[in-house]
Amino acid sequence: MRIIMGWTVRCEDSMEKKIKKIGVLASGGDAPGMNAAIRGVTLAAARAGISTVGILEGYEGLLHSRFLPLSVEDVSGVIDRGGTFLRTARSPEFATPEGVRKAAENAEKAELDAVVVIGGDGSFRGALDLSAAGVPVIGIPGTIDNDIGCTEYTIGFDTAMNTAMEAVDRIRDTAYSHERCSIVEVMGRRAGYIAYYTAIACGADIMLLPEDTLDFDRDVIAPLRAARDAGKREFLIVAAEGADGLDVLPEKIERDFGVKPTYSVLGYIQRGGSPTLRDRTMASLMGERAIACLLRGDEDRIIAVRNGEICALPIQEALAMKKELSASAIRAGKNLSCQ
């Protein structure tokens, strides 16, 4: 054992598993907490006597050998920063067999014994390809949409929800001053988790989700009329960007309900900002678990949260899993609204 920058390093662990150097990258859309995950990986690796190399701009950086050596000191001030200091990018070249081979060759040239990939389903499918090319991988789920089937929780989801909640609260404050219908669009093309929880947290009158088929008269106009008949004078609709009918929603509300709505798109504000306590801690613990897996020889795994516990699943098994908001969950949410 030896001491590096105040850290006790167990050299025998890395020697036993023959792991000397790993790479870590973020891929796909950025999410608050990715920096905390990179920090967790780097600290846990340092404690085990493993060198960490940051791969800049995701798989694109692996294709062009854009490497940044990471020490404990390098990650000491990143846990509260949003986004990813390693940057992320999409790589059409990596999506080709030739690109995967080139990336694997660069990993071998850099003497990387494994690569930790932080991202979503698309990033994990790239990790599976990289694994098939001979590079051991560990995936850490990082996406604000919380739409990865194998895990109950993804890094960035909690921060995105809190950002959306705070923005909707501010928009709702102006609606209270007028008879106004406010439509707030949040992120979620295929998964309505942000919209679902934000709608409940903000007391929305209507929630619109990709998982739910929209009947405009039943799901929007009738509830709004009933609420107005009961004395309500301000109305709030929270919609996921992938929900049905958003392109014609304002026009139909004005025509059939008689109130011209305001329409706010929160957009990329949900990706930014300092990560919440939950995102910081979960990202850190997932990063630590990624290194623990490598030390045990458990390669080609996805770190996941199952039944509230952090675990590791074989990558092919993890990618085959699906999840969506259940009909009962959607019904419960609507029971808390006007729908």
mmCIF file of C-alpha atoms in Angstrom:
data_model
loop_
_atom_site.group_PDB
_atom_site.id
_atom_site.type_symbol
_atom_site.label_atom_id
_atom_site.label_comp_id
_atom_site.label_asym_id
_atom_site.label_seq_id
_atom_site.Cartn_x
_atom_site.Cartn_y
_atom_site.Cartn_z
ATOM 1 C CA MET A 1 0.000 0.000 0.000
ATOM 2 C CA ARG A 2 1.084 3.593 -0.593
ATOM 3 C CA ILE A 3 -0.268 7.142 -0.232
ATOM 4 C CA ILE A 4 -1.020 9.416 -3.201
ATOM 5 C CA MET A 5 -2.287 12.920 -2.403
ATOM 6 C CA GLY A 6 -3.720 11.720 0.882
ATOM 7 C CA TRP A 7 -5.389 8.658 -0.627
ATOM 8 C CA THR A 8 -4.556 5.156 0.549
ATOM 9 C CA VAL A 9 -3.820 3.117 -2.566
ATOM 10 C CA ARG A 10 -4.207 -0.666 -2.590
ATOM 11 C CA CYS A 11 -1.788 -1.626 -5.313
ATOM 12 C CA GLU A 12 -2.427 -5.337 -4.903
ATOM 13 C CA ASP A 13 -6.044 -4.978 -6.058
ATOM 14 C CA SER A 14 -5.159 -3.565 -9.464
ATOM 15 C CA MET A 15 -2.265 -5.985 -9.886
ATOM 16 C CA GLU A 16 -4.492 -8.947 -9.070
ATOM 17 C CA LYS A 17 -7.011 -7.964 -11.727
ATOM 18 C CA LYS A 18 -4.284 -6.680 -14.090
ATOM 19 C CA ILE A 19 -5.973 -3.290 -14.446
ATOM 20 C CA LYS A 20 -3.534 -0.418 -14.732
ATOM 21 C CA LYS A 21 -5.349 2.220 -16.750
ATOM 22 C CA ILE A 22 -8.950 2.982 -17.673
ATOM 23 C CA GLY A 23 -10.701 5.550 -19.818
ATOM 24 C CA VAL A 24 -13.898 7.410 -18.968
ATOM 25 C CA LEU A 25 -16.164 9.267 -21.383
ATOM 26 C CA ALA A 26 -19.575 10.923 -21.530
ATOM 27 C CA SER A 27 -21.702 10.311 -24.593
ATOM 28 C CA GLY A 28 -24.984 11.599 -25.977
ATOM 29 C CA GLY A 29 -26.909 14.401 -24.285
ATOM 30 C CA ASP A 30 -25.272 16.000 -21.263
ATOM 31 C CA ALA A 31 -26.890 15.649 -17.858
ATOM 32 C CA PRO A 32 -26.244 17.310 -14.477
ATOM 33 C CA GLY A 33 -24.210 14.918 -12.350
ATOM 34 C CA MET A 34 -21.984 13.556 -15.112
ATOM 35 C CA ASN A 35 -19.034 15.408 -13.571
ATOM 36 C CA ALA A 36 -19.788 13.781 -10.234
ATOM 37 C CA ALA A 37 -19.726 10.371 -11.933
ATOM 38 C CA ILE A 38 -16.376 11.131 -13.591
ATOM 39 C CA ARG A 39 -15.069 12.209 -10.200
ATOM 40 C CA GLY A 40 -16.390 9.028 -8.572
ATOM 41 C CA VAL A 41 -14.687 6.871 -11.186
ATOM 42 C CA THR A 42 -11.405 8.764 -10.864
ATOM 43 C CA LEU A 43 -11.305 8.694 -7.054
ATOM 44 C CA ALA A 44 -12.221 5.013 -6.793
ATOM 45 C CA ALA A 45 -9.657 4.143 -9.461
ATOM 46 C CA ALA A 46 -6.934 6.131 -7.698
ATOM 47 C CA ARG A 47 -7.670 4.335 -4.446
ATOM 48 C CA ALA A 48 -7.135 1.039 -6.266
ATOM 49 C CA GLY A 49 -3.896 2.198 -7.914
ATOM 50 C CA ILE A 50 -5.474 2.549 -11.368
ATOM 51 C CA SER A 51 -4.718 5.489 -13.672
ATOM 52 C CA THR A 52 -7.678 7.283 -15.248
ATOM 53 C CA VAL A 53 -7.752 8.957 -18.635
ATOM 54 C CA GLY A 54 -10.597 11.268 -19.598
ATOM 55 C CA ILE A 55 -11.733 10.824 -23.192
ATOM 56 C CA LEU A 56 -12.806 14.171 -24.604
ATOM 57 C CA GLU A 57 -16.028 14.453 -26.633
ATOM 58 C CA GLY A 58 -17.238 10.909 -26.146
ATOM 59 C CA TYR A 59 -16.708 8.248 -28.787
ATOM 60 C CA GLU A 60 -15.533 10.949 -31.187
ATOM 61 C CA GLY A 61 -12.619 11.583 -28.842
ATOM 62 C CA LEU A 62 -11.813 7.880 -28.727
ATOM 63 C CA LEU A 63 -11.709 7.842 -32.527
ATOM 64 C CA HIS A 64 -9.185 10.675 -32.553
ATOM 65 C CA SER A 65 -7.238 9.845 -29.368
ATOM 66 C CA ARG A 66 -8.286 12.986 -27.509
ATOM 67 C CA PHE A 67 -7.157 11.944 -24.053
ATOM 68 C CA LEU A 68 -6.758 13.889 -20.823
ATOM 69 C CA PRO A 69 -4.985 12.229 -17.868
ATOM 70 C CA LEU A 70 -7.065 12.654 -14.706
ATOM 71 C CA SER A 71 -5.726 12.801 -11.168
ATOM 72 C CA VAL A 72 -7.520 13.185 -7.849
ATOM 73 C CA GLU A 73 -6.601 16.868 -7.946
ATOM 74 C CA ASP A 74 -8.061 17.293 -11.444
ATOM 75 C CA VAL A 75 -11.544 16.261 -10.292
ATOM 76 C CA SER A 76 -11.493 17.933 -6.870
ATOM 77 C CA GLY A 77 -13.670 20.878 -7.920
ATOM 78 C CA VAL A 78 -16.139 19.408 -10.402
ATOM 79 C CA ILE A 79 -18.848 17.744 -8.313
ATOM 80 C CA ASP A 80 -21.083 20.830 -8.235
ATOM 81 C CA ARG A 81 -20.677 21.700 -11.909
ATOM 82 C CA GLY A 82 -23.391 20.917 -14.444
ATOM 83 C CA GLY A 83 -22.745 19.283 -17.802
ATOM 84 C CA THR A 84 -19.479 17.433 -18.304
ATOM 85 C CA PHE A 85 -16.021 18.987 -18.346
ATOM 86 C CA LEU A 86 -14.919 16.188 -20.683
ATOM 87 C CA ARG A 87 -17.553 17.416 -23.149
ATOM 88 C CA THR A 88 -19.800 15.130 -25.130
ATOM 89 C CA ALA A 89 -20.553 14.717 -28.809
ATOM 90 C CA ARG A 90 -22.376 12.395 -31.155
ATOM 91 C CA SER A 91 -20.207 10.411 -33.535
ATOM 92 C CA PRO A 92 -21.649 9.138 -36.840
ATOM 93 C CA GLU A 93 -18.288 7.526 -37.632
ATOM 94 C CA PHE A 94 -18.374 5.426 -34.464
ATOM 95 C CA ALA A 95 -21.747 4.037 -35.586
ATOM 96 C CA THR A 96 -19.961 2.184 -38.403
ATOM 97 C CA PRO A 97 -18.044 -1.119 -38.046
ATOM 98 C CA GLU A 98 -14.908 0.646 -39.243
ATOM 99 C CA GLY A 99 -15.342 3.340 -36.607
ATOM 100 C CA VAL A 100 -15.746 0.792 -33.825
ATOM 101 C CA ARG A 101 -12.578 -1.016 -34.945
ATOM 102 C CA LYS A 102 -10.644 2.246 -35.037
ATOM 103 C CA ALA A 103 -11.879 3.189 -31.559
ATOM 104 C CA ALA A 104 -10.878 -0.229 -30.196
ATOM 105 C CA GLU A 105 -7.443 0.086 -31.775
ATOM 106 C CA ASN A 106 -6.958 3.522 -30.201
ATOM 107 C CA ALA A 107 -7.989 2.152 -26.807
ATOM 108 C CA GLU A 108 -5.401 -0.601 -27.191
ATOM 109 C CA LYS A 109 -2.706 1.858 -28.263
ATOM 110 C CA ALA A 110 -3.470 3.982 -25.203
ATOM 111 C CA GLU A 111 -3.186 0.819 -23.065
ATOM 112 C CA LEU A 112 -6.693 1.229 -21.690
ATOM 113 C CA ASP A 113 -7.758 -1.913 -19.859
ATOM 114 C CA ALA A 114 -11.409 -0.801 -19.817
ATOM 115 C CA VAL A 115 -13.620 2.155 -20.722
ATOM 116 C CA VAL A 116 -16.366 3.567 -18.498
ATOM 117 C CA VAL A 117 -19.202 5.052 -20.577
ATOM 118 C CA ILE A 118 -21.618 7.578 -19.039
ATOM 119 C CA GLY A 119 -24.754 8.089 -21.121
ATOM 120 C CA GLY A 120 -28.063 6.651 -22.277
ATOM 121 C CA ASP A 121 -29.284 3.683 -24.303
ATOM 122 C CA GLY A 122 -27.570 4.810 -27.499
ATOM 123 C CA SER A 123 -24.283 5.232 -25.648
ATOM 124 C CA PHE A 124 -24.662 1.763 -24.134
ATOM 125 C CA ARG A 125 -25.272 0.197 -27.531
ATOM 126 C CA GLY A 126 -22.023 1.805 -28.616
ATOM 127 C CA ALA A 127 -20.390 0.332 -25.508
ATOM 128 C CA LEU A 128 -21.709 -3.101 -26.494
ATOM 129 C CA ASP A 129 -20.100 -2.707 -29.919
ATOM 130 C CA LEU A 130 -16.850 -1.630 -28.284
ATOM 131 C CA SER A 131 -17.007 -4.676 -26.018
ATOM 132 C CA ALA A 132 -17.510 -6.964 -29.019
ATOM 133 C CA ALA A 133 -14.355 -5.413 -30.491
ATOM 134 C CA GLY A 134 -12.389 -6.516 -27.429
ATOM 135 C CA VAL A 135 -12.530 -3.498 -25.108
ATOM 136 C CA PRO A 136 -14.050 -4.210 -21.647
ATOM 137 C CA VAL A 137 -16.707 -1.631 -20.754
ATOM 138 C CA ILE A 138 -18.813 -0.452 -17.844
ATOM 139 C CA GLY A 139 -21.862 1.758 -18.429
ATOM 140 C CA ILE A 140 -23.212 4.379 -16.029
ATOM 141 C CA PRO A 141 -26.737 5.679 -16.816
ATOM 142 C CA GLY A 142 -26.732 9.430 -17.387
ATOM 143 C CA THR A 143 -29.767 11.077 -18.998
ATOM 144 C CA ILE A 144 -32.323 13.576 -17.754
ATOM 145 C CA ASP A 145 -35.199 11.604 -19.311
ATOM 146 C CA ASN A 146 -34.872 8.619 -16.919
ATOM 147 C CA ASP A 147 -35.764 6.390 -19.873
ATOM 148 C CA ILE A 148 -33.185 3.600 -19.555
ATOM 149 C CA GLY A 149 -35.063 0.341 -19.111
ATOM 150 C CA CYS A 150 -32.691 -1.461 -16.761
ATOM 151 C CA THR A 151 -32.562 1.201 -14.052
ATOM 152 C CA GLU A 152 -35.064 2.991 -11.853
ATOM 153 C CA TYR A 153 -32.941 6.133 -11.811
ATOM 154 C CA THR A 154 -30.585 7.938 -14.154
ATOM 155 C CA ILE A 155 -28.082 10.681 -13.386
ATOM 156 C CA GLY A 156 -29.506 14.120 -14.156
ATOM 157 C CA PHE A 157 -33.175 13.227 -13.724
ATOM 158 C CA ASP A 158 -33.585 14.761 -10.287
ATOM 159 C CA THR A 159 -31.925 18.034 -11.286
ATOM 160 C CA ALA A 160 -34.012 18.286 -14.461
ATOM 161 C CA MET A 161 -37.229 17.738 -12.499
ATOM 162 C CA ASN A 162 -36.322 20.376 -9.932
ATOM 163 C CA THR A 163 -35.374 22.854 -12.655
ATOM 164 C CA ALA A 164 -38.679 22.232 -14.429
ATOM 165 C CA MET A 165 -40.622 22.526 -11.171
ATOM 166 C CA GLU A 166 -39.058 25.879 -10.308
ATOM 167 C CA ALA A 167 -39.697 27.236 -13.810
ATOM 168 C CA VAL A 168 -43.318 26.074 -13.821
ATOM 169 C CA ASP A 169 -43.876 27.652 -10.391
ATOM 170 C CA ARG A 170 -42.739 31.001 -11.765
ATOM 171 C CA ILE A 171 -44.919 30.701 -14.847
ATOM 172 C CA ARG A 172 -47.888 29.732 -12.692
ATOM 173 C CA ASP A 173 -47.410 32.832 -10.518
ATOM 174 C CA THR A 174 -48.209 35.063 -13.499
ATOM 175 C CA ALA A 175 -51.281 32.957 -14.358
ATOM 176 C CA TYR A 176 -52.728 33.633 -10.913
ATOM 177 C CA SER A 177 -52.887 37.337 -11.779
ATOM 178 C CA HIS A 178 -55.146 36.748 -14.803
ATOM 179 C CA GLU A 179 -57.670 34.296 -16.169
ATOM 180 C CA ARG A 180 -54.996 32.490 -18.052
ATOM 181 C CA CYS A 181 -54.200 29.051 -19.354
ATOM 182 C CA SER A 182 -50.471 28.294 -19.296
ATOM 183 C CA ILE A 183 -49.008 25.419 -21.291
ATOM 184 C CA VAL A 184 -45.475 24.427 -20.262
ATOM 185 C CA GLU A 185 -43.561 21.983 -22.459
ATOM 186 C CA VAL A 186 -40.804 19.989 -20.778
ATOM 187 C CA MET A 187 -38.344 17.514 -22.243
ATOM 188 C CA GLY A 188 -39.298 13.918 -22.945
ATOM 189 C CA ARG A 189 -39.740 12.766 -26.539
ATOM 190 C CA ARG A 190 -40.473 9.125 -25.741
ATOM 191 C CA ALA A 191 -40.714 9.143 -21.937
ATOM 192 C CA GLY A 192 -42.926 11.365 -19.845
ATOM 193 C CA TYR A 193 -41.202 11.066 -16.478
ATOM 194 C CA ILE A 194 -40.199 14.729 -16.209
ATOM 195 C CA ALA A 195 -43.678 15.886 -17.227
ATOM 196 C CA TYR A 196 -45.389 13.383 -14.930
ATOM 197 C CA TYR A 197 -43.548 14.290 -11.747
ATOM 198 C CA THR A 198 -43.439 18.015 -12.528
ATOM 199 C CA ALA A 199 -47.182 18.081 -13.145
ATOM 200 C CA ILE A 200 -47.853 16.403 -9.802
ATOM 201 C CA ALA A 201 -45.370 18.595 -7.926
ATOM 202 C CA CYS A 202 -46.770 21.816 -9.394
ATOM 203 C CA GLY A 203 -50.441 20.946 -9.078
ATOM 204 C CA ALA A 204 -51.064 21.011 -12.827
ATOM 205 C CA ASP A 205 -54.646 20.799 -14.052
ATOM 206 C CA ILE A 206 -53.675 18.727 -17.089
ATOM 207 C CA MET A 207 -50.702 16.442 -17.811
ATOM 208 C CA LEU A 208 -49.933 15.295 -21.344
ATOM 209 C CA LEU A 209 -47.566 12.348 -21.778
ATOM 210 C CA PRO A 210 -46.123 10.330 -24.685
ATOM 211 C CA GLU A 211 -47.316 7.153 -22.952
ATOM 212 C CA ASP A 212 -50.953 8.290 -22.999
ATOM 213 C CA THR A 213 -53.223 8.571 -26.050
ATOM 214 C CA LEU A 214 -54.805 12.019 -26.212
ATOM 215 C CA ASP A 215 -58.536 12.547 -26.647
ATOM 216 C CA PHE A 216 -58.644 16.326 -26.851
ATOM 217 C CA ASP A 217 -62.249 16.862 -25.743
ATOM 218 C CA ARG A 218 -62.101 14.271 -22.938
ATOM 219 C CA ASP A 219 -58.579 14.954 -21.661
ATOM 220 C CA VAL A 220 -58.301 18.717 -22.078
ATOM 221 C CA ILE A 221 -61.490 20.668 -22.771
ATOM 222 C CA ALA A 222 -63.902 18.811 -20.496
ATOM 223 C CA PRO A 223 -61.592 18.989 -17.430
ATOM 224 C CA LEU A 224 -60.856 22.680 -18.052
ATOM 225 C CA ARG A 225 -64.571 23.489 -18.315
ATOM 226 C CA ALA A 226 -65.321 21.536 -15.144
ATOM 227 C CA ALA A 227 -62.574 23.380 -13.287
ATOM 228 C CA ARG A 228 -63.863 26.760 -14.481
ATOM 229 C CA ASP A 229 -67.420 25.848 -13.498
ATOM 230 C CA ALA A 230 -66.072 25.043 -10.016
ATOM 231 C CA GLY A 231 -64.670 28.587 -9.771
ATOM 232 C CA LYS A 232 -61.109 28.164 -11.031
ATOM 233 C CA ARG A 233 -59.752 31.079 -13.056
ATOM 234 C CA GLU A 234 -56.185 30.033 -13.858
ATOM 235 C CA PHE A 235 -55.159 26.813 -15.549
ATOM 236 C CA LEU A 236 -51.869 24.947 -15.925
ATOM 237 C CA ILE A 237 -51.004 22.255 -18.468
ATOM 238 C CA VAL A 238 -47.658 20.421 -18.250
ATOM 239 C CA ALA A 239 -46.783 18.497 -21.404
ATOM 240 C CA ALA A 240 -43.871 16.302 -22.436
ATOM 241 C CA GLU A 241 -42.422 17.348 -25.787
ATOM 242 C CA GLY A 242 -43.362 13.958 -27.262
ATOM 243 C CA ALA A 243 -47.023 14.094 -26.250
ATOM 244 C CA ASP A 244 -49.743 13.947 -28.911
ATOM 245 C CA GLY A 245 -51.209 17.083 -30.429
ATOM 246 C CA LEU A 246 -48.944 19.780 -29.029
ATOM 247 C CA ASP A 247 -48.708 21.544 -32.379
ATOM 248 C CA VAL A 248 -52.448 22.304 -32.421
ATOM 249 C CA LEU A 249 -53.085 22.436 -28.664
ATOM 250 C CA PRO A 250 -53.046 26.271 -28.192
ATOM 251 C CA GLU A 251 -55.346 26.808 -31.180
ATOM 252 C CA LYS A 252 -57.844 24.197 -30.009
ATOM 253 C CA ILE A 253 -57.903 25.534 -26.442
ATOM 254 C CA GLU A 254 -58.571 29.065 -27.693
ATOM 255 C CA ARG A 255 -61.289 27.855 -30.050
ATOM 256 C CA ASP A 256 -63.083 25.384 -27.771
ATOM 257 C CA PHE A 257 -62.371 26.832 -24.319
ATOM 258 C CA GLY A 258 -62.363 30.517 -25.144
ATOM 259 C CA VAL A 259 -59.035 31.365 -23.496
ATOM 260 C CA LYS A 260 -55.901 32.121 -25.469
ATOM 261 C CA PRO A 261 -53.126 30.134 -23.751
ATOM 262 C CA THR A 262 -49.510 31.069 -23.263
ATOM 263 C CA TYR A 263 -47.011 28.446 -24.421
ATOM 264 C CA SER A 264 -43.592 28.107 -22.781
ATOM 265 C CA VAL A 265 -40.913 25.661 -23.886
ATOM 266 C CA LEU A 266 -38.343 25.068 -21.144
ATOM 267 C CA GLY A 267 -35.908 23.374 -23.517
ATOM 268 C CA TYR A 268 -32.238 23.068 -22.648
ATOM 269 C CA ILE A 269 -32.564 24.924 -19.374
ATOM 270 C CA GLN A 270 -33.431 21.484 -17.968
ATOM 271 C CA ARG A 271 -30.002 20.102 -18.891
ATOM 272 C CA GLY A 272 -28.036 22.805 -17.127
ATOM 273 C CA GLY A 273 -27.364 23.960 -13.625
ATOM 274 C CA SER A 274 -25.657 22.607 -10.543
ATOM 275 C CA PRO A 275 -26.765 19.012 -9.851
ATOM 276 C CA THR A 276 -28.963 18.301 -6.865
ATOM 277 C CA LEU A 277 -27.803 16.382 -3.804
ATOM 278 C CA ARG A 278 -29.422 13.213 -5.128
ATOM 279 C CA ASP A 279 -27.731 13.451 -8.525
ATOM 280 C CA ARG A 280 -24.351 14.173 -6.932
ATOM 281 C CA THR A 281 -24.527 11.261 -4.519
ATOM 282 C CA MET A 282 -26.014 8.730 -6.949
ATOM 283 C CA ALA A 283 -23.491 9.654 -9.637
ATOM 284 C CA SER A 284 -20.614 9.340 -7.177
ATOM 285 C CA LEU A 285 -21.779 5.966 -5.904
ATOM 286 C CA MET A 286 -22.353 4.665 -9.423
ATOM 287 C CA GLY A 287 -18.830 5.731 -10.364
ATOM 288 C CA GLU A 288 -17.441 3.898 -7.347
ATOM 289 C CA ARG A 289 -19.437 0.770 -8.248
ATOM 290 C CA ALA A 290 -18.061 0.841 -11.806
ATOM 291 C CA ILE A 291 -14.515 0.495 -10.475
ATOM 292 C CA ALA A 292 -15.583 -2.153 -7.947
ATOM 293 C CA CYS A 293 -16.947 -4.211 -10.850
ATOM 294 C CA LEU A 294 -13.694 -3.981 -12.780
ATOM 295 C CA LEU A 295 -11.675 -5.002 -9.724
ATOM 296 C CA ARG A 296 -13.864 -8.099 -9.355
ATOM 297 C CA GLY A 297 -13.465 -8.943 -13.010
ATOM 298 C CA ASP A 298 -17.120 -8.122 -13.754
ATOM 299 C CA GLU A 299 -16.626 -6.522 -17.151
ATOM 300 C CA ASP A 300 -19.240 -5.488 -19.698
ATOM 301 C CA ARG A 301 -21.790 -4.377 -17.132
ATOM 302 C CA ILE A 302 -24.321 -1.565 -16.777
ATOM 303 C CA ILE A 303 -24.591 0.055 -13.352
ATOM 304 C CA ALA A 304 -28.263 0.301 -12.408
ATOM 305 C CA VAL A 305 -30.631 1.029 -9.560
ATOM 306 C CA ARG A 306 -33.007 -1.865 -8.901
ATOM 307 C CA ASN A 307 -35.377 -1.930 -5.930
ATOM 308 C CA GLY A 308 -33.573 1.110 -4.603
ATOM 309 C CA GLU A 309 -30.153 -0.573 -4.601
ATOM 310 C CA ILE A 310 -27.176 0.057 -6.886
ATOM 311 C CA CYS A 311 -26.249 -3.101 -8.784
ATOM 312 C CA ALA A 312 -24.513 -4.195 -11.986
ATOM 313 C CA LEU A 313 -26.207 -6.065 -14.845
ATOM 314 C CA PRO A 314 -24.689 -7.773 -17.907
ATOM 315 C CA ILE A 315 -24.847 -5.253 -20.710
ATOM 316 C CA GLN A 316 -26.898 -7.387 -23.125
ATOM 317 C CA GLU A 317 -29.420 -8.227 -20.417
ATOM 318 C CA ALA A 318 -29.643 -4.565 -19.422
ATOM 319 C CA LEU A 319 -30.216 -3.360 -22.974
ATOM 320 C CA ALA A 320 -33.060 -5.842 -23.447
ATOM 321 C CA MET A 321 -35.030 -4.383 -20.524
ATOM 322 C CA LYS A 322 -37.881 -1.932 -21.099
ATOM 323 C CA LYS A 323 -39.795 0.385 -18.817
ATOM 324 C CA GLU A 324 -42.559 2.929 -19.099
ATOM 325 C CA LEU A 325 -45.028 4.765 -16.954
ATOM 326 C CA SER A 326 -47.750 2.265 -16.102
ATOM 327 C CA ALA A 327 -51.432 2.862 -16.709
ATOM 328 C CA SER A 328 -52.013 2.829 -12.943
ATOM 329 C CA ALA A 329 -49.318 5.465 -12.379
ATOM 330 C CA ILE A 330 -50.811 7.681 -15.073
ATOM 331 C CA ARG A 331 -54.260 7.240 -13.567
ATOM 332 C CA ALA A 332 -52.978 8.185 -10.124
ATOM 333 C CA GLY A 333 -51.391 11.324 -11.570
ATOM 334 C CA LYS A 334 -54.625 12.293 -13.287
ATOM 335 C CA ASN A 335 -56.533 11.751 -10.056
ATOM 336 C CA LEU A 336 -54.421 14.564 -8.617
ATOM 337 C CA SER A 337 -55.312 16.858 -11.511
ATOM 338 C CA CYS A 338 -58.569 17.961 -13.126
ATOM 339 C CA GLN A 339 -58.535 15.140 -15.658
#
